[in-house]
Protein backbone atom coordinates (compact mmCIF):
# COMPACT_ATOMS: atom_id res chain seq x y z
CA UNK A 1 0.00 0.00 0.00
CA UNK A 2 1.10 3.55 -0.54
CA UNK A 3 0.12 7.08 0.28
CA UNK A 4 -0.38 8.95 -2.98
CA UNK A 5 0.23 12.62 -3.77
CA UNK A 6 -2.95 14.69 -3.95
CA UNK A 7 -3.27 17.30 -6.71
CA UNK A 8 -4.27 20.76 -5.51
CA UNK A 9 -6.35 23.47 -7.18
CA UNK A 10 -5.63 25.12 -9.62
CA UNK A 11 -3.74 22.12 -11.05
CA UNK A 12 -5.22 21.69 -14.57
CA UNK A 13 -5.14 17.89 -14.21
CA UNK A 14 -8.08 18.22 -11.79
CA UNK A 15 -10.10 19.20 -14.91
CA UNK A 16 -9.50 15.87 -16.69
CA UNK A 17 -12.50 13.62 -17.26
CA UNK A 18 -12.10 10.10 -15.91
CA UNK A 19 -12.53 7.08 -18.19
CA UNK A 20 -14.71 4.12 -17.18
CA UNK A 21 -12.90 1.12 -15.72
CA UNK A 22 -13.11 -1.70 -18.27
CA UNK A 23 -11.97 -4.47 -15.92
CA UNK A 24 -11.78 -4.50 -12.13
CA UNK A 25 -8.41 -6.25 -11.97
CA UNK A 26 -5.49 -6.32 -9.56
CA UNK A 27 -4.26 -2.91 -10.70
CA UNK A 28 -7.62 -1.34 -9.84
CA UNK A 29 -7.67 -3.14 -6.48
CA UNK A 30 -4.21 -1.73 -5.70
CA UNK A 31 -5.41 1.74 -6.69
CA UNK A 32 -8.45 1.36 -4.40
CA UNK A 33 -6.26 0.22 -1.45
CA UNK A 34 -3.83 3.12 -2.01
CA UNK A 35 -6.69 5.63 -2.31
CA UNK A 36 -8.24 4.41 0.95
CA UNK A 37 -4.89 4.65 2.72
CA UNK A 38 -4.36 8.14 1.28
CA UNK A 39 -7.86 9.26 2.33
CA UNK A 40 -7.55 7.87 5.89
CA UNK A 41 -4.08 9.38 6.24
CA UNK A 42 -5.17 12.88 5.16
CA UNK A 43 -7.64 12.50 6.93
CA UNK A 44 -10.62 12.85 4.62
CA UNK A 45 -14.06 11.37 4.07
CA UNK A 46 -13.87 11.05 0.29
CA UNK A 47 -11.32 10.84 -2.52
CA UNK A 48 -11.66 10.49 -6.28
CA UNK A 49 -8.95 8.91 -8.49
CA UNK A 50 -8.72 12.22 -10.38
CA UNK A 51 -7.25 13.79 -7.23
CA UNK A 52 -4.35 11.33 -7.27
CA UNK A 53 -3.80 11.93 -10.99
CA UNK A 54 -5.37 8.67 -12.17
CA UNK A 55 -8.12 9.44 -14.64
CA UNK A 56 -10.33 6.43 -14.09
CA UNK A 57 -13.84 6.32 -12.60
CA UNK A 58 -12.92 5.23 -9.07
CA UNK A 59 -14.11 6.85 -5.83
CA UNK A 60 -13.56 5.95 -2.17
CA UNK A 61 -15.67 7.30 0.70
CA UNK A 62 -15.88 6.68 4.43
CA UNK A 63 -18.16 8.92 6.47
CA UNK A 64 -18.24 6.59 9.51
CA UNK A 65 -17.08 7.87 12.88
CA UNK A 66 -14.66 4.98 13.40
CA UNK A 67 -13.34 5.07 9.81
CA UNK A 68 -14.18 1.41 9.38
CA UNK A 69 -16.86 1.54 6.68
CA UNK A 70 -15.12 2.10 3.35
CA UNK A 71 -17.39 2.56 0.34
CA UNK A 72 -15.86 1.95 -3.09
CA UNK A 73 -17.64 3.19 -6.20
CA UNK A 74 -16.32 2.15 -9.60
CA UNK A 75 -18.03 3.54 -12.74
CA UNK A 76 -20.73 5.19 -10.61
CA UNK A 77 -23.97 6.26 -12.29
CA UNK A 78 -26.03 8.74 -10.36
CA UNK A 79 -29.72 9.59 -10.53
CA UNK A 80 -30.92 12.71 -8.78
CA UNK A 81 -34.26 12.52 -7.03
CA UNK A 82 -35.17 16.16 -7.63
CA UNK A 83 -37.60 16.61 -4.75
CA UNK A 84 -35.41 18.67 -2.46
CA UNK A 85 -32.10 20.57 -2.20
CA UNK A 86 -29.97 21.21 0.83
CA UNK A 87 -27.01 23.37 1.80
CA UNK A 88 -23.87 21.75 3.14
CA UNK A 89 -20.49 23.06 4.19
CA UNK A 90 -18.02 21.31 1.89
CA UNK A 91 -14.27 21.00 1.83
CA UNK A 92 -11.87 19.11 -0.41
CA UNK A 93 -8.41 17.57 -0.05
CA UNK A 94 -7.55 19.30 -3.35
CA UNK A 95 -8.60 22.70 -1.95
CA UNK A 96 -6.99 22.47 1.51
CA UNK A 97 -8.03 24.93 4.17
CA UNK A 98 -11.19 26.20 2.45
CA UNK A 99 -14.76 25.32 3.40
CA UNK A 100 -17.80 26.79 1.65
CA UNK A 101 -21.53 26.20 1.49
CA UNK A 102 -22.81 24.36 -1.59
CA UNK A 103 -26.44 23.55 -2.45
CA UNK A 104 -27.13 20.12 -3.93
CA UNK A 105 -30.05 17.71 -4.34
CA UNK A 106 -30.74 15.88 -1.07
CA UNK A 107 -31.65 12.42 -2.39
CA UNK A 108 -29.75 10.37 -4.92
CA UNK A 109 -29.73 6.87 -6.33
CA UNK A 110 -26.37 5.35 -7.28
CA UNK A 111 -25.50 2.37 -9.39
CA UNK A 112 -21.83 1.29 -9.33
CA UNK A 113 -19.36 -1.59 -9.21
CA UNK A 114 -17.76 -2.57 -5.91
CA UNK A 115 -14.09 -3.49 -5.58
CA UNK A 116 -14.87 -7.06 -6.60
CA UNK A 117 -16.38 -5.70 -9.82
CA UNK A 118 -19.95 -6.58 -8.81
CA UNK A 119 -22.77 -4.17 -9.58
CA UNK A 120 -24.75 -2.76 -6.67
CA UNK A 121 -27.27 -0.02 -5.98
CA UNK A 122 -27.52 2.50 -3.21
CA UNK A 123 -29.96 5.20 -2.11
CA UNK A 124 -28.32 8.03 -0.22
CA UNK A 125 -29.25 11.23 1.57
CA UNK A 126 -27.55 13.59 4.00
CA UNK A 127 -23.75 13.71 4.18
CA UNK A 128 -23.34 10.51 2.16
CA UNK A 129 -25.36 11.96 -0.73
CA UNK A 130 -23.31 15.18 -0.62
CA UNK A 131 -20.05 13.26 -0.56
CA UNK A 132 -21.00 10.97 -3.47
CA UNK A 133 -22.03 13.97 -5.60
CA UNK A 134 -18.83 15.83 -4.69
CA UNK A 135 -16.65 12.83 -5.65
CA UNK A 136 -18.51 12.09 -8.90
CA UNK A 137 -18.02 15.77 -9.80
CA UNK A 138 -14.24 15.16 -9.51
CA UNK A 139 -14.51 12.35 -12.08
CA UNK A 140 -16.08 14.91 -14.42
CA UNK A 141 -13.37 17.51 -13.77
CA UNK A 142 -15.60 19.61 -11.52
CA UNK A 143 -14.72 21.03 -8.09
CA UNK A 144 -17.01 22.25 -5.30
CA UNK A 145 -15.59 25.75 -5.69
CA UNK A 146 -17.08 25.84 -9.21
CA UNK A 147 -20.43 26.37 -7.48
CA UNK A 148 -19.15 29.55 -5.81
CA UNK A 149 -19.01 33.04 -7.28
CA UNK A 150 -16.04 33.72 -9.62
CA UNK A 151 -14.77 36.26 -7.10
CA UNK A 152 -14.66 33.71 -4.28
CA UNK A 153 -13.02 31.13 -6.54
CA UNK A 154 -10.39 33.63 -7.68
CA UNK A 155 -9.60 34.53 -4.08
CA UNK A 156 -9.06 30.85 -3.23
CA UNK A 157 -6.92 30.40 -6.36
CA UNK A 158 -4.64 33.30 -5.43
CA UNK A 159 -4.19 32.09 -1.85
CA UNK A 160 -3.35 28.52 -2.92
CA UNK A 161 -1.00 29.72 -5.70
CA UNK A 162 0.85 31.81 -3.14
CA UNK A 163 1.16 28.81 -0.79
CA UNK A 164 2.40 26.60 -3.63
CA UNK A 165 5.10 29.16 -4.51
CA UNK A 166 6.24 29.30 -0.90
CA UNK A 167 6.44 25.49 -0.80
CA UNK A 168 8.45 25.29 -4.03
C1 LIG B 1 -15.63 15.79 0.30
O1 LIG B 1 -13.63 16.10 1.47
C2 LIG B 1 -16.67 16.39 1.20
O2 LIG B 1 -9.51 21.51 3.59
C3 LIG B 1 -14.49 15.10 1.00
O3 LIG B 1 -7.38 21.04 5.14
C4 LIG B 1 -16.33 17.23 2.25
O4 LIG B 1 -12.51 14.69 2.80
C5 LIG B 1 -17.99 16.13 0.98
C6 LIG B 1 -9.96 17.93 4.12
C7 LIG B 1 -17.31 17.76 3.08
C8 LIG B 1 -18.95 16.66 1.81
C9 LIG B 1 -18.62 17.47 2.86
C10 LIG B 1 -10.16 19.22 3.68
C11 LIG B 1 -8.85 17.69 4.93
C12 LIG B 1 -10.85 16.83 3.74
C13 LIG B 1 -9.31 20.25 4.04
C14 LIG B 1 -12.66 15.83 2.41
C15 LIG B 1 -8.20 19.99 4.83
C16 LIG B 1 -7.98 18.71 5.28
C17 LIG B 1 -11.83 16.95 2.84
CO1 LIG C 1 -12.90 16.88 -3.28
PDB file of C-alpha atoms and ligand atoms in Angstrom:
ATOM      1  CA  UNK A   1       0.000   0.000   0.000  1.00  0.00           C
ATOM      2  CA  UNK A   2       1.098   3.554  -0.541  1.00  0.00           C
ATOM      3  CA  UNK A   3       0.117   7.080   0.275  1.00  0.00           C
ATOM      4  CA  UNK A   4      -0.380   8.945  -2.980  1.00  0.00           C
ATOM      5  CA  UNK A   5       0.233  12.621  -3.767  1.00  0.00           C
ATOM      6  CA  UNK A   6      -2.952  14.692  -3.954  1.00  0.00           C
ATOM      7  CA  UNK A   7      -3.273  17.303  -6.712  1.00  0.00           C
ATOM      8  CA  UNK A   8      -4.267  20.757  -5.511  1.00  0.00           C
ATOM      9  CA  UNK A   9      -6.351  23.471  -7.183  1.00  0.00           C
ATOM     10  CA  UNK A  10      -5.628  25.123  -9.618  1.00  0.00           C
ATOM     11  CA  UNK A  11      -3.743  22.124 -11.047  1.00  0.00           C
ATOM     12  CA  UNK A  12      -5.222  21.692 -14.567  1.00  0.00           C
ATOM     13  CA  UNK A  13      -5.140  17.888 -14.211  1.00  0.00           C
ATOM     14  CA  UNK A  14      -8.081  18.218 -11.794  1.00  0.00           C
ATOM     15  CA  UNK A  15     -10.102  19.204 -14.906  1.00  0.00           C
ATOM     16  CA  UNK A  16      -9.501  15.874 -16.693  1.00  0.00           C
ATOM     17  CA  UNK A  17     -12.503  13.623 -17.258  1.00  0.00           C
ATOM     18  CA  UNK A  18     -12.099  10.095 -15.913  1.00  0.00           C
ATOM     19  CA  UNK A  19     -12.529   7.077 -18.195  1.00  0.00           C
ATOM     20  CA  UNK A  20     -14.713   4.121 -17.181  1.00  0.00           C
ATOM     21  CA  UNK A  21     -12.901   1.119 -15.718  1.00  0.00           C
ATOM     22  CA  UNK A  22     -13.107  -1.701 -18.267  1.00  0.00           C
ATOM     23  CA  UNK A  23     -11.972  -4.470 -15.921  1.00  0.00           C
ATOM     24  CA  UNK A  24     -11.778  -4.500 -12.135  1.00  0.00           C
ATOM     25  CA  UNK A  25      -8.415  -6.250 -11.969  1.00  0.00           C
ATOM     26  CA  UNK A  26      -5.488  -6.324  -9.556  1.00  0.00           C
ATOM     27  CA  UNK A  27      -4.257  -2.908 -10.698  1.00  0.00           C
ATOM     28  CA  UNK A  28      -7.621  -1.335  -9.843  1.00  0.00           C
ATOM     29  CA  UNK A  29      -7.667  -3.137  -6.484  1.00  0.00           C
ATOM     30  CA  UNK A  30      -4.210  -1.732  -5.697  1.00  0.00           C
ATOM     31  CA  UNK A  31      -5.411   1.739  -6.691  1.00  0.00           C
ATOM     32  CA  UNK A  32      -8.447   1.364  -4.395  1.00  0.00           C
ATOM     33  CA  UNK A  33      -6.256   0.222  -1.452  1.00  0.00           C
ATOM     34  CA  UNK A  34      -3.827   3.119  -2.012  1.00  0.00           C
ATOM     35  CA  UNK A  35      -6.688   5.635  -2.313  1.00  0.00           C
ATOM     36  CA  UNK A  36      -8.236   4.405   0.947  1.00  0.00           C
ATOM     37  CA  UNK A  37      -4.886   4.645   2.715  1.00  0.00           C
ATOM     38  CA  UNK A  38      -4.362   8.144   1.283  1.00  0.00           C
ATOM     39  CA  UNK A  39      -7.863   9.263   2.332  1.00  0.00           C
ATOM     40  CA  UNK A  40      -7.553   7.869   5.892  1.00  0.00           C
ATOM     41  CA  UNK A  41      -4.079   9.381   6.244  1.00  0.00           C
ATOM     42  CA  UNK A  42      -5.174  12.884   5.159  1.00  0.00           C
ATOM     43  CA  UNK A  43      -7.643  12.500   6.926  1.00  0.00           C
ATOM     44  CA  UNK A  44     -10.621  12.850   4.618  1.00  0.00           C
ATOM     45  CA  UNK A  45     -14.062  11.366   4.070  1.00  0.00           C
ATOM     46  CA  UNK A  46     -13.872  11.054   0.287  1.00  0.00           C
ATOM     47  CA  UNK A  47     -11.324  10.844  -2.518  1.00  0.00           C
ATOM     48  CA  UNK A  48     -11.659  10.491  -6.284  1.00  0.00           C
ATOM     49  CA  UNK A  49      -8.951   8.914  -8.488  1.00  0.00           C
ATOM     50  CA  UNK A  50      -8.716  12.225 -10.379  1.00  0.00           C
ATOM     51  CA  UNK A  51      -7.250  13.795  -7.229  1.00  0.00           C
ATOM     52  CA  UNK A  52      -4.349  11.328  -7.265  1.00  0.00           C
ATOM     53  CA  UNK A  53      -3.801  11.933 -10.988  1.00  0.00           C
ATOM     54  CA  UNK A  54      -5.373   8.672 -12.165  1.00  0.00           C
ATOM     55  CA  UNK A  55      -8.116   9.444 -14.637  1.00  0.00           C
ATOM     56  CA  UNK A  56     -10.334   6.426 -14.091  1.00  0.00           C
ATOM     57  CA  UNK A  57     -13.838   6.317 -12.601  1.00  0.00           C
ATOM     58  CA  UNK A  58     -12.919   5.230  -9.071  1.00  0.00           C
ATOM     59  CA  UNK A  59     -14.114   6.846  -5.834  1.00  0.00           C
ATOM     60  CA  UNK A  60     -13.559   5.948  -2.173  1.00  0.00           C
ATOM     61  CA  UNK A  61     -15.666   7.304   0.699  1.00  0.00           C
ATOM     62  CA  UNK A  62     -15.879   6.680   4.433  1.00  0.00           C
ATOM     63  CA  UNK A  63     -18.161   8.922   6.465  1.00  0.00           C
ATOM     64  CA  UNK A  64     -18.244   6.593   9.509  1.00  0.00           C
ATOM     65  CA  UNK A  65     -17.082   7.866  12.884  1.00  0.00           C
ATOM     66  CA  UNK A  66     -14.657   4.981  13.404  1.00  0.00           C
ATOM     67  CA  UNK A  67     -13.343   5.072   9.810  1.00  0.00           C
ATOM     68  CA  UNK A  68     -14.179   1.412   9.380  1.00  0.00           C
ATOM     69  CA  UNK A  69     -16.860   1.545   6.683  1.00  0.00           C
ATOM     70  CA  UNK A  70     -15.119   2.097   3.351  1.00  0.00           C
ATOM     71  CA  UNK A  71     -17.395   2.556   0.338  1.00  0.00           C
ATOM     72  CA  UNK A  72     -15.856   1.947  -3.087  1.00  0.00           C
ATOM     73  CA  UNK A  73     -17.638   3.194  -6.200  1.00  0.00           C
ATOM     74  CA  UNK A  74     -16.324   2.146  -9.603  1.00  0.00           C
ATOM     75  CA  UNK A  75     -18.027   3.538 -12.743  1.00  0.00           C
ATOM     76  CA  UNK A  76     -20.733   5.187 -10.610  1.00  0.00           C
ATOM     77  CA  UNK A  77     -23.966   6.261 -12.286  1.00  0.00           C
ATOM     78  CA  UNK A  78     -26.030   8.737 -10.364  1.00  0.00           C
ATOM     79  CA  UNK A  79     -29.722   9.593 -10.533  1.00  0.00           C
ATOM     80  CA  UNK A  80     -30.923  12.707  -8.778  1.00  0.00           C
ATOM     81  CA  UNK A  81     -34.262  12.520  -7.027  1.00  0.00           C
ATOM     82  CA  UNK A  82     -35.170  16.158  -7.625  1.00  0.00           C
ATOM     83  CA  UNK A  83     -37.596  16.607  -4.746  1.00  0.00           C
ATOM     84  CA  UNK A  84     -35.409  18.673  -2.455  1.00  0.00           C
ATOM     85  CA  UNK A  85     -32.100  20.567  -2.200  1.00  0.00           C
ATOM     86  CA  UNK A  86     -29.973  21.210   0.828  1.00  0.00           C
ATOM     87  CA  UNK A  87     -27.009  23.366   1.798  1.00  0.00           C
ATOM     88  CA  UNK A  88     -23.875  21.746   3.139  1.00  0.00           C
ATOM     89  CA  UNK A  89     -20.494  23.062   4.193  1.00  0.00           C
ATOM     90  CA  UNK A  90     -18.020  21.310   1.894  1.00  0.00           C
ATOM     91  CA  UNK A  91     -14.271  21.002   1.830  1.00  0.00           C
ATOM     92  CA  UNK A  92     -11.866  19.106  -0.409  1.00  0.00           C
ATOM     93  CA  UNK A  93      -8.414  17.570  -0.047  1.00  0.00           C
ATOM     94  CA  UNK A  94      -7.554  19.301  -3.347  1.00  0.00           C
ATOM     95  CA  UNK A  95      -8.601  22.704  -1.945  1.00  0.00           C
ATOM     96  CA  UNK A  96      -6.987  22.470   1.513  1.00  0.00           C
ATOM     97  CA  UNK A  97      -8.028  24.931   4.168  1.00  0.00           C
ATOM     98  CA  UNK A  98     -11.192  26.199   2.448  1.00  0.00           C
ATOM     99  CA  UNK A  99     -14.761  25.318   3.399  1.00  0.00           C
ATOM    100  CA  UNK A 100     -17.795  26.791   1.647  1.00  0.00           C
ATOM    101  CA  UNK A 101     -21.532  26.195   1.487  1.00  0.00           C
ATOM    102  CA  UNK A 102     -22.813  24.355  -1.587  1.00  0.00           C
ATOM    103  CA  UNK A 103     -26.439  23.549  -2.446  1.00  0.00           C
ATOM    104  CA  UNK A 104     -27.128  20.123  -3.927  1.00  0.00           C
ATOM    105  CA  UNK A 105     -30.046  17.713  -4.344  1.00  0.00           C
ATOM    106  CA  UNK A 106     -30.738  15.878  -1.068  1.00  0.00           C
ATOM    107  CA  UNK A 107     -31.654  12.425  -2.389  1.00  0.00           C
ATOM    108  CA  UNK A 108     -29.752  10.366  -4.916  1.00  0.00           C
ATOM    109  CA  UNK A 109     -29.726   6.873  -6.326  1.00  0.00           C
ATOM    110  CA  UNK A 110     -26.371   5.349  -7.277  1.00  0.00           C
ATOM    111  CA  UNK A 111     -25.499   2.365  -9.395  1.00  0.00           C
ATOM    112  CA  UNK A 112     -21.832   1.287  -9.330  1.00  0.00           C
ATOM    113  CA  UNK A 113     -19.364  -1.587  -9.208  1.00  0.00           C
ATOM    114  CA  UNK A 114     -17.757  -2.569  -5.909  1.00  0.00           C
ATOM    115  CA  UNK A 115     -14.085  -3.489  -5.576  1.00  0.00           C
ATOM    116  CA  UNK A 116     -14.873  -7.059  -6.600  1.00  0.00           C
ATOM    117  CA  UNK A 117     -16.377  -5.701  -9.816  1.00  0.00           C
ATOM    118  CA  UNK A 118     -19.948  -6.582  -8.806  1.00  0.00           C
ATOM    119  CA  UNK A 119     -22.773  -4.168  -9.580  1.00  0.00           C
ATOM    120  CA  UNK A 120     -24.753  -2.760  -6.667  1.00  0.00           C
ATOM    121  CA  UNK A 121     -27.275  -0.017  -5.977  1.00  0.00           C
ATOM    122  CA  UNK A 122     -27.520   2.500  -3.207  1.00  0.00           C
ATOM    123  CA  UNK A 123     -29.957   5.198  -2.107  1.00  0.00           C
ATOM    124  CA  UNK A 124     -28.320   8.025  -0.218  1.00  0.00           C
ATOM    125  CA  UNK A 125     -29.249  11.227   1.571  1.00  0.00           C
ATOM    126  CA  UNK A 126     -27.551  13.593   4.004  1.00  0.00           C
ATOM    127  CA  UNK A 127     -23.749  13.708   4.183  1.00  0.00           C
ATOM    128  CA  UNK A 128     -23.335  10.514   2.157  1.00  0.00           C
ATOM    129  CA  UNK A 129     -25.355  11.960  -0.735  1.00  0.00           C
ATOM    130  CA  UNK A 130     -23.309  15.177  -0.623  1.00  0.00           C
ATOM    131  CA  UNK A 131     -20.051  13.260  -0.564  1.00  0.00           C
ATOM    132  CA  UNK A 132     -21.005  10.969  -3.471  1.00  0.00           C
ATOM    133  CA  UNK A 133     -22.032  13.966  -5.605  1.00  0.00           C
ATOM    134  CA  UNK A 134     -18.825  15.831  -4.688  1.00  0.00           C
ATOM    135  CA  UNK A 135     -16.654  12.833  -5.649  1.00  0.00           C
ATOM    136  CA  UNK A 136     -18.509  12.092  -8.900  1.00  0.00           C
ATOM    137  CA  UNK A 137     -18.018  15.774  -9.800  1.00  0.00           C
ATOM    138  CA  UNK A 138     -14.238  15.163  -9.511  1.00  0.00           C
ATOM    139  CA  UNK A 139     -14.510  12.348 -12.076  1.00  0.00           C
ATOM    140  CA  UNK A 140     -16.083  14.913 -14.417  1.00  0.00           C
ATOM    141  CA  UNK A 141     -13.366  17.510 -13.767  1.00  0.00           C
ATOM    142  CA  UNK A 142     -15.596  19.611 -11.516  1.00  0.00           C
ATOM    143  CA  UNK A 143     -14.723  21.031  -8.089  1.00  0.00           C
ATOM    144  CA  UNK A 144     -17.013  22.246  -5.301  1.00  0.00           C
ATOM    145  CA  UNK A 145     -15.590  25.749  -5.690  1.00  0.00           C
ATOM    146  CA  UNK A 146     -17.077  25.835  -9.211  1.00  0.00           C
ATOM    147  CA  UNK A 147     -20.435  26.373  -7.477  1.00  0.00           C
ATOM    148  CA  UNK A 148     -19.152  29.553  -5.805  1.00  0.00           C
ATOM    149  CA  UNK A 149     -19.005  33.041  -7.275  1.00  0.00           C
ATOM    150  CA  UNK A 150     -16.044  33.723  -9.623  1.00  0.00           C
ATOM    151  CA  UNK A 151     -14.769  36.258  -7.096  1.00  0.00           C
ATOM    152  CA  UNK A 152     -14.656  33.715  -4.276  1.00  0.00           C
ATOM    153  CA  UNK A 153     -13.023  31.134  -6.542  1.00  0.00           C
ATOM    154  CA  UNK A 154     -10.392  33.626  -7.684  1.00  0.00           C
ATOM    155  CA  UNK A 155      -9.597  34.533  -4.083  1.00  0.00           C
ATOM    156  CA  UNK A 156      -9.056  30.848  -3.232  1.00  0.00           C
ATOM    157  CA  UNK A 157      -6.921  30.400  -6.358  1.00  0.00           C
ATOM    158  CA  UNK A 158      -4.644  33.303  -5.426  1.00  0.00           C
ATOM    159  CA  UNK A 159      -4.187  32.088  -1.854  1.00  0.00           C
ATOM    160  CA  UNK A 160      -3.349  28.524  -2.922  1.00  0.00           C
ATOM    161  CA  UNK A 161      -1.000  29.719  -5.702  1.00  0.00           C
ATOM    162  CA  UNK A 162       0.846  31.812  -3.145  1.00  0.00           C
ATOM    163  CA  UNK A 163       1.156  28.815  -0.787  1.00  0.00           C
ATOM    164  CA  UNK A 164       2.403  26.602  -3.625  1.00  0.00           C
ATOM    165  CA  UNK A 165       5.097  29.162  -4.511  1.00  0.00           C
ATOM    166  CA  UNK A 166       6.243  29.299  -0.901  1.00  0.00           C
ATOM    167  CA  UNK A 167       6.435  25.489  -0.801  1.00  0.00           C
ATOM    168  CA  UNK A 168       8.446  25.290  -4.029  1.00  0.00           C
TER     169      UNK A 168
HETATM  170  C1  LIG B   1     -15.632  15.791   0.298  1.00  0.00           C
HETATM  171  O1  LIG B   1     -13.627  16.095   1.474  1.00  0.00           O
HETATM  172  C2  LIG B   1     -16.670  16.393   1.199  1.00  0.00           C
HETATM  173  O2  LIG B   1      -9.512  21.508   3.593  1.00  0.00           O
HETATM  174  C3  LIG B   1     -14.492  15.099   0.997  1.00  0.00           C
HETATM  175  O3  LIG B   1      -7.381  21.045   5.141  1.00  0.00           O
HETATM  176  C4  LIG B   1     -16.330  17.229   2.251  1.00  0.00           C
HETATM  177  O4  LIG B   1     -12.509  14.693   2.800  1.00  0.00           O
HETATM  178  C5  LIG B   1     -17.987  16.134   0.982  1.00  0.00           C
HETATM  179  C6  LIG B   1      -9.961  17.934   4.121  1.00  0.00           C
HETATM  180  C7  LIG B   1     -17.307  17.762   3.075  1.00  0.00           C
HETATM  181  C8  LIG B   1     -18.955  16.658   1.809  1.00  0.00           C
HETATM  182  C9  LIG B   1     -18.616  17.469   2.864  1.00  0.00           C
HETATM  183  C10 LIG B   1     -10.159  19.217   3.685  1.00  0.00           C
HETATM  184  C11 LIG B   1      -8.850  17.692   4.935  1.00  0.00           C
HETATM  185  C12 LIG B   1     -10.846  16.828   3.736  1.00  0.00           C
HETATM  186  C13 LIG B   1      -9.306  20.245   4.037  1.00  0.00           C
HETATM  187  C14 LIG B   1     -12.660  15.827   2.408  1.00  0.00           C
HETATM  188  C15 LIG B   1      -8.197  19.993   4.832  1.00  0.00           C
HETATM  189  C16 LIG B   1      -7.982  18.708   5.275  1.00  0.00           C
HETATM  190  C17 LIG B   1     -11.834  16.951   2.838  1.00  0.00           C
HETATM  191 CO1  LIG B   2     -12.896  16.879  -3.285  1.00  0.00          CO
END
